Amino acid sequence: MHYSNFMLSNTKILLRPAMAGGYAVPAFNFYNLETLSAILNAATITQSPVILAVSEGALEYMGGDILMGMIAGAKYKPGQIALHLDHGHSFEICKYACDLGFSSVMFDGSAMPISKNISESRRVADYVHKFNVSLETELGVLFGIEDENTKSDTHLYTDPNIVKDFVKQTKTDSLAVAIGTSHGAYKRKSPNESLRFDILEQIAKNIPNTPLVLHGASNIPQKYVKQINKYGGDIKNARGIAPSQIRRAISLHVAKVNVESDSRFAFTAAIRKTLATNPDIFDPRKYLTNAKEEMMKNCIDEIQNIMGSGYKI
Ligand code: 13P
């Protein structure tokens, strides 16, 4: 089914005013009813555009039919919400998402040789553009792990000298860049480590009309790490990207900022606390309600204090 039946917008429509207005549209990942409603409630409260991001693993976990059923039942304003495939690794999965009703797909050919990344990205563009579905591609490689499908133990910065040609040849609508962020909870050895703004500036100069995307942008709020460890968890040395660095990236054409780990931390911290302090609870709705609330609060905080996307709808 086409995404217009679900009142969704493509990401081209959401990212253009973001880049012009100096804010970023958050792409928050979800994988069940609770995480979806946490994000949508945050979007409603803040009047922010939001990209609902679904990884290949999350798509498999929910199943396409249940996922689209939840979207069909959700309430949001026209022009507010995009449904986006995060890190599609093949033409087939991008086509599947597009046919299902997604309004945007990412084809992630970053692990491929550049010529194959270009030809496969272009193949996806030629298909999805027929339905006015947006395409995001990636150049450079991010270190870290998001899920079994998306992980790398190497990091390769995006080469600013080839971005113009890449965008032209692939017909991509937005470009994910590697400037030092990484997927997962272990991003920085020290809080002072800086992103490569010199590279980002060059990229923005070379492709001034292309919205840029920052993956691996969680800041890993330390209050959640502490709470998880206080109530039985064991997470060491988790450290994210400082919000001030994300804000600086947003001022340099980053119009879409991807966040998943922060939501996982908020959700898990609330569950651990609820179960540890209420040992008699066994109704999942009780601890999931708290988890949903905490994740929503974190999304609101990031929309207001990092993305700057509140009141844009
Ligand atoms: P984080 O692990 O920093 O949340 O990044 C998520 C992401 O980039 C999803 O594509």
Coordinates of C-alpha atoms and ligand atoms in Angstrom, one line a residue:
M1 CA 0.0 0.0 0.0
H2 CA 1.2 3.5 -0.7
Y3 CA 2.3 5.6 2.4
S4 CA -0.2 8.4 1.5
N5 CA -2.9 6.1 2.8
F6 CA -1.4 6.3 6.2
M7 CA -1.0 10.1 6.2
L8 CA 2.7 9.8 6.3
S9 CA 5.2 12.2 4.7
N10 CA 8.4 11.3 2.9
T11 CA 11.7 12.5 4.5
K12 CA 12.5 14.9 1.7
I13 CA 9.5 17.0 2.7
L14 CA 10.5 16.9 6.4
L15 CA 14.2 17.5 5.9
R16 CA 14.2 20.4 3.5
P17 CA 12.7 23.0 6.0
A18 CA 14.9 21.5 8.8
M19 CA 18.1 22.2 6.9
A20 CA 16.9 25.7 5.9
G21 CA 15.7 26.4 9.5
G22 CA 18.8 25.1 11.3
Y23 CA 17.2 22.3 13.2
A24 CA 17.2 18.5 12.9
V25 CA 14.3 16.0 12.6
P26 CA 14.9 13.2 15.1
A27 CA 14.8 9.7 13.8
F28 CA 13.9 7.6 16.8
N29 CA 13.9 3.8 16.4
F30 CA 11.0 1.7 17.6
Y31 CA 10.3 -2.1 17.7
N32 CA 7.0 -2.6 19.6
L33 CA 3.8 -0.8 20.6
E34 CA 5.4 0.8 23.7
T35 CA 8.3 2.3 21.9
L36 CA 6.1 3.5 19.0
S37 CA 3.7 5.2 21.4
A38 CA 6.5 6.8 23.4
I39 CA 7.8 8.5 20.2
L40 CA 4.4 9.5 18.9
N41 CA 3.4 11.0 22.3
A42 CA 6.6 12.9 22.4
A43 CA 6.0 14.2 18.8
T44 CA 2.5 15.3 19.8
I45 CA 3.5 17.1 23.0
T46 CA 6.4 18.9 21.4
Q47 CA 4.6 19.5 18.0
S48 CA 7.7 18.2 16.3
P49 CA 8.2 16.4 13.1
V50 CA 9.5 12.9 13.8
I51 CA 10.9 10.1 11.7
L52 CA 9.9 6.6 12.9
A53 CA 12.9 4.5 12.2
V54 CA 12.6 0.7 11.8
S55 CA 15.7 -1.4 11.4
E56 CA 15.7 -4.7 9.4
G57 CA 15.8 -6.5 12.8
A58 CA 12.9 -4.5 14.1
L59 CA 10.9 -5.2 11.0
E60 CA 11.5 -8.9 11.4
Y61 CA 10.7 -8.7 15.2
M62 CA 7.3 -6.9 14.7
G63 CA 6.3 -8.4 11.3
G64 CA 5.3 -6.1 8.5
D65 CA 1.5 -6.6 9.0
I66 CA 1.4 -5.8 12.7
L67 CA 3.8 -2.8 12.2
M68 CA 1.5 -1.3 9.5
G69 CA -1.6 -2.1 11.6
M70 CA -0.1 0.0 14.5
I71 CA 0.7 2.8 12.1
A72 CA -2.8 2.7 10.6
G73 CA -4.2 3.1 14.1
A74 CA -1.9 5.9 15.2
K75 CA -2.9 9.6 15.3
Y76 CA -0.6 12.4 14.1
K77 CA -0.9 15.6 11.9
P78 CA -0.4 15.6 8.2
G79 CA 3.2 16.6 7.4
Q80 CA 4.5 15.4 10.8
I81 CA 5.6 11.8 10.5
A82 CA 7.7 9.7 8.2
L83 CA 8.1 5.9 8.4
H84 CA 11.7 5.0 7.5
L85 CA 13.6 1.8 6.9
D86 CA 16.9 2.2 8.8
H87 CA 19.9 0.4 7.3
G88 CA 18.4 -1.6 4.5
H89 CA 21.2 -3.8 3.3
S90 CA 19.6 -5.0 0.0
F91 CA 17.5 -3.8 -2.9
E92 CA 14.9 -6.4 -1.9
I93 CA 14.4 -5.2 1.7
C94 CA 14.1 -1.6 0.5
K95 CA 11.5 -2.6 -2.1
Y96 CA 9.6 -4.6 0.5
A97 CA 9.5 -1.6 2.9
C98 CA 8.4 0.7 0.1
D99 CA 5.6 -1.7 -1.0
L100 CA 4.5 -2.1 2.6
G101 CA 3.8 1.6 3.0
F102 CA 7.1 3.1 4.3
S103 CA 7.7 6.7 3.1
S104 CA 11.5 6.6 3.2
V105 CA 14.2 4.0 3.0
M106 CA 17.9 3.9 3.8
F107 CA 20.0 1.8 1.5
D108 CA 23.2 1.1 3.4
G109 CA 25.9 0.0 1.0
S110 CA 28.6 1.4 3.2
A111 CA 30.3 -1.9 3.6
M112 CA 30.4 -2.5 -0.2
P113 CA 33.1 -1.4 -2.6
I114 CA 32.2 2.1 -3.7
S115 CA 31.2 1.1 -7.2
K116 CA 28.7 -1.4 -5.9
N117 CA 27.5 1.0 -3.3
I118 CA 26.8 3.5 -6.1
S119 CA 25.1 1.0 -8.5
E120 CA 22.9 -0.6 -5.8
S121 CA 21.9 2.8 -4.3
R122 CA 20.9 4.0 -7.7
R123 CA 18.9 0.8 -8.3
V124 CA 17.0 1.5 -5.1
A125 CA 16.5 5.2 -6.0
D126 CA 15.1 4.2 -9.4
Y127 CA 12.5 2.0 -7.7
V128 CA 11.5 4.0 -4.7
H129 CA 11.4 7.4 -6.5
K130 CA 8.6 6.0 -8.7
F131 CA 6.4 6.1 -5.5
N132 CA 7.8 9.4 -4.2
V133 CA 9.5 7.5 -1.4
S134 CA 12.8 9.2 -0.2
L135 CA 16.2 7.5 -0.3
E136 CA 19.0 7.9 2.2
T137 CA 22.4 6.4 1.5
E138 CA 25.7 6.2 3.4
L139 CA 29.2 7.0 2.5
G140 CA 31.9 6.1 5.0
V141 CA 31.7 3.5 7.7
L142 CA 30.5 3.8 11.3
F143 CA 32.2 1.8 14.1
G144 CA 29.9 0.0 16.6
I145 CA 26.9 -2.3 16.7
E146 CA 23.2 -1.4 16.3
D147 CA 21.9 -5.0 15.9
E148 CA 23.1 -8.2 14.2
N149 CA 22.5 -6.7 10.7
T150 CA 24.4 -3.4 11.4
K151 CA 27.7 -3.7 13.0
S152 CA 31.3 -2.8 12.2
D153 CA 34.6 -3.0 14.0
T154 CA 36.2 -0.4 11.7
H155 CA 35.6 3.3 11.1
L156 CA 36.2 5.1 7.8
Y157 CA 35.5 8.8 7.6
T158 CA 33.5 10.1 4.7
D159 CA 35.7 11.5 2.0
P160 CA 34.4 15.0 1.2
N161 CA 36.0 14.9 -2.2
I162 CA 33.7 12.2 -3.6
V163 CA 30.3 13.2 -2.0
K164 CA 29.2 15.4 -4.9
D165 CA 29.7 12.7 -7.5
F166 CA 28.2 10.1 -5.1
V167 CA 25.0 12.1 -4.7
K168 CA 24.7 12.8 -8.4
Q169 CA 25.2 9.2 -9.4
T170 CA 23.0 7.6 -6.8
K171 CA 20.2 10.3 -6.9
T172 CA 20.0 10.1 -3.1
D173 CA 17.8 12.5 -1.3
S174 CA 19.9 12.6 1.9
L175 CA 23.4 11.4 2.8
A176 CA 24.6 9.7 6.0
V177 CA 28.1 10.7 6.9
A178 CA 30.8 9.2 9.1
I179 CA 32.5 12.0 11.1
G180 CA 33.3 10.1 14.3
T181 CA 29.9 9.0 15.7
S182 CA 29.3 5.3 16.2
H183 CA 26.4 2.9 16.9
G184 CA 25.7 1.6 20.4
A185 CA 26.7 2.6 23.9
Y186 CA 30.5 2.8 23.7
K187 CA 31.2 5.7 21.5
R188 CA 33.9 7.7 23.3
K189 CA 37.1 7.0 25.2
S190 CA 36.9 10.4 26.8
P191 CA 34.1 13.0 27.0
N192 CA 36.4 15.5 25.3
E193 CA 36.8 13.6 22.1
S194 CA 35.5 15.7 19.2
L195 CA 33.7 14.9 16.1
R196 CA 35.5 15.7 12.8
F197 CA 33.8 19.1 12.1
D198 CA 36.5 19.9 9.5
I199 CA 35.2 16.9 7.4
L200 CA 31.6 17.9 8.0
E201 CA 32.3 21.5 6.9
Q202 CA 33.8 20.3 3.7
I203 CA 31.0 17.9 3.0
A204 CA 28.4 20.7 3.6
K205 CA 30.3 23.0 1.3
N206 CA 30.6 20.4 -1.5
I207 CA 26.9 19.3 -1.4
P208 CA 25.1 22.4 -0.1
N209 CA 21.6 21.2 -1.2
T210 CA 21.7 17.7 0.3
P211 CA 20.4 17.2 3.9
L212 CA 23.0 15.3 5.9
V213 CA 22.3 12.5 8.4
L214 CA 24.1 11.7 11.6
H215 CA 23.8 8.1 12.7
G216 CA 25.1 7.0 16.1
A217 CA 24.1 10.3 17.8
S218 CA 22.9 9.1 21.2
N219 CA 24.4 11.0 24.1
I220 CA 23.9 8.0 26.6
P221 CA 22.4 9.9 29.6
Q222 CA 24.5 8.9 32.6
K223 CA 21.5 9.0 34.9
Y224 CA 20.1 5.9 33.1
V225 CA 23.5 4.1 33.2
K226 CA 23.6 4.7 37.0
Q227 CA 20.0 3.7 37.5
I228 CA 20.5 0.4 35.5
N229 CA 23.6 -0.4 37.5
K230 CA 21.9 0.5 40.8
Y231 CA 19.1 -1.9 40.2
G232 CA 21.1 -5.0 39.2
G233 CA 22.6 -4.1 35.8
D234 CA 26.3 -4.1 34.9
I235 CA 27.1 -1.6 32.2
K236 CA 30.6 -0.2 32.2
N237 CA 32.1 2.8 30.3
A238 CA 29.0 3.6 28.3
R239 CA 29.6 7.1 26.8
G240 CA 27.8 9.0 24.1
I241 CA 28.2 12.2 22.0
A242 CA 27.9 15.4 23.9
P243 CA 24.7 17.3 23.0
S244 CA 26.7 20.4 22.2
Q245 CA 28.5 18.5 19.5
I246 CA 25.3 17.3 18.0
R247 CA 23.9 20.9 18.0
R248 CA 27.1 22.1 16.2
A249 CA 26.6 19.3 13.6
I250 CA 23.0 20.5 13.1
S251 CA 24.3 24.0 12.3
L252 CA 26.4 22.4 9.5
H253 CA 23.5 20.8 7.4
V254 CA 22.8 17.8 9.5
A255 CA 19.0 17.7 9.2
K256 CA 18.3 14.1 10.5
V257 CA 19.8 12.8 13.8
N258 CA 19.4 9.1 14.6
V259 CA 18.9 8.0 18.2
E260 CA 18.2 4.5 19.4
S261 CA 20.5 3.7 22.3
D262 CA 19.2 6.5 24.5
S263 CA 15.7 5.1 24.2
R264 CA 17.0 1.7 25.1
F265 CA 18.7 3.1 28.2
A266 CA 15.6 5.0 29.3
F267 CA 13.3 2.0 28.8
T268 CA 15.6 -0.5 30.5
A269 CA 16.4 1.9 33.5
A270 CA 12.7 2.3 34.2
I271 CA 11.9 -1.4 34.0
R272 CA 14.8 -2.3 36.3
K273 CA 13.8 0.3 38.9
T274 CA 10.1 -0.7 38.8
L275 CA 10.8 -4.4 39.2
A276 CA 13.5 -3.9 41.9
T277 CA 11.4 -1.5 44.0
N278 CA 8.1 -3.4 43.5
P279 CA 9.0 -7.0 43.8
D280 CA 5.4 -8.1 43.9
I281 CA 4.6 -6.8 40.4
F282 CA 4.0 -9.3 37.7
D283 CA 1.7 -7.5 35.3
P284 CA 3.9 -6.4 32.3
R285 CA 1.6 -3.4 31.7
K286 CA 2.8 -1.9 35.0
Y287 CA 6.5 -1.9 34.3
L288 CA 6.0 -1.2 30.6
T289 CA 3.9 1.9 31.3
N290 CA 6.8 3.3 33.3
A291 CA 9.2 2.3 30.6
K292 CA 7.1 4.0 28.0
E293 CA 6.8 7.2 30.1
E294 CA 10.6 7.4 30.7
M295 CA 11.4 6.9 27.0
M296 CA 8.8 9.5 26.0
K297 CA 10.4 12.0 28.5
N298 CA 13.8 11.4 27.0
C299 CA 12.5 11.9 23.5
I300 CA 10.9 15.2 24.6
D301 CA 14.1 16.3 26.2
E302 CA 16.2 15.6 23.1
I303 CA 13.6 17.3 20.8
Q304 CA 13.7 20.4 22.9
N305 CA 17.3 20.6 23.9
I306 CA 19.2 19.0 21.0
M307 CA 17.2 18.8 17.8
G308 CA 15.4 22.2 18.1
S309 CA 12.5 20.7 16.2
G310 CA 9.7 21.5 18.6
Y311 CA 6.8 23.7 17.4
K312 CA 7.6 23.2 13.8
I313 CA 4.3 21.5 13.0
Ligands
13P1 P1 22.7 5.2 18.5 O1 23.2 3.8 18.8 O2 23.7 6.3 18.8 O3 21.4 5.5 19.2 O4 22.5 5.3 17.0 C1 21.3 4.8 16.4 C2 21.4 4.9 14.9 O5 22.2 5.5 14.3 C3 20.3 4.1 14.2 O6 20.5 4.1 12.8

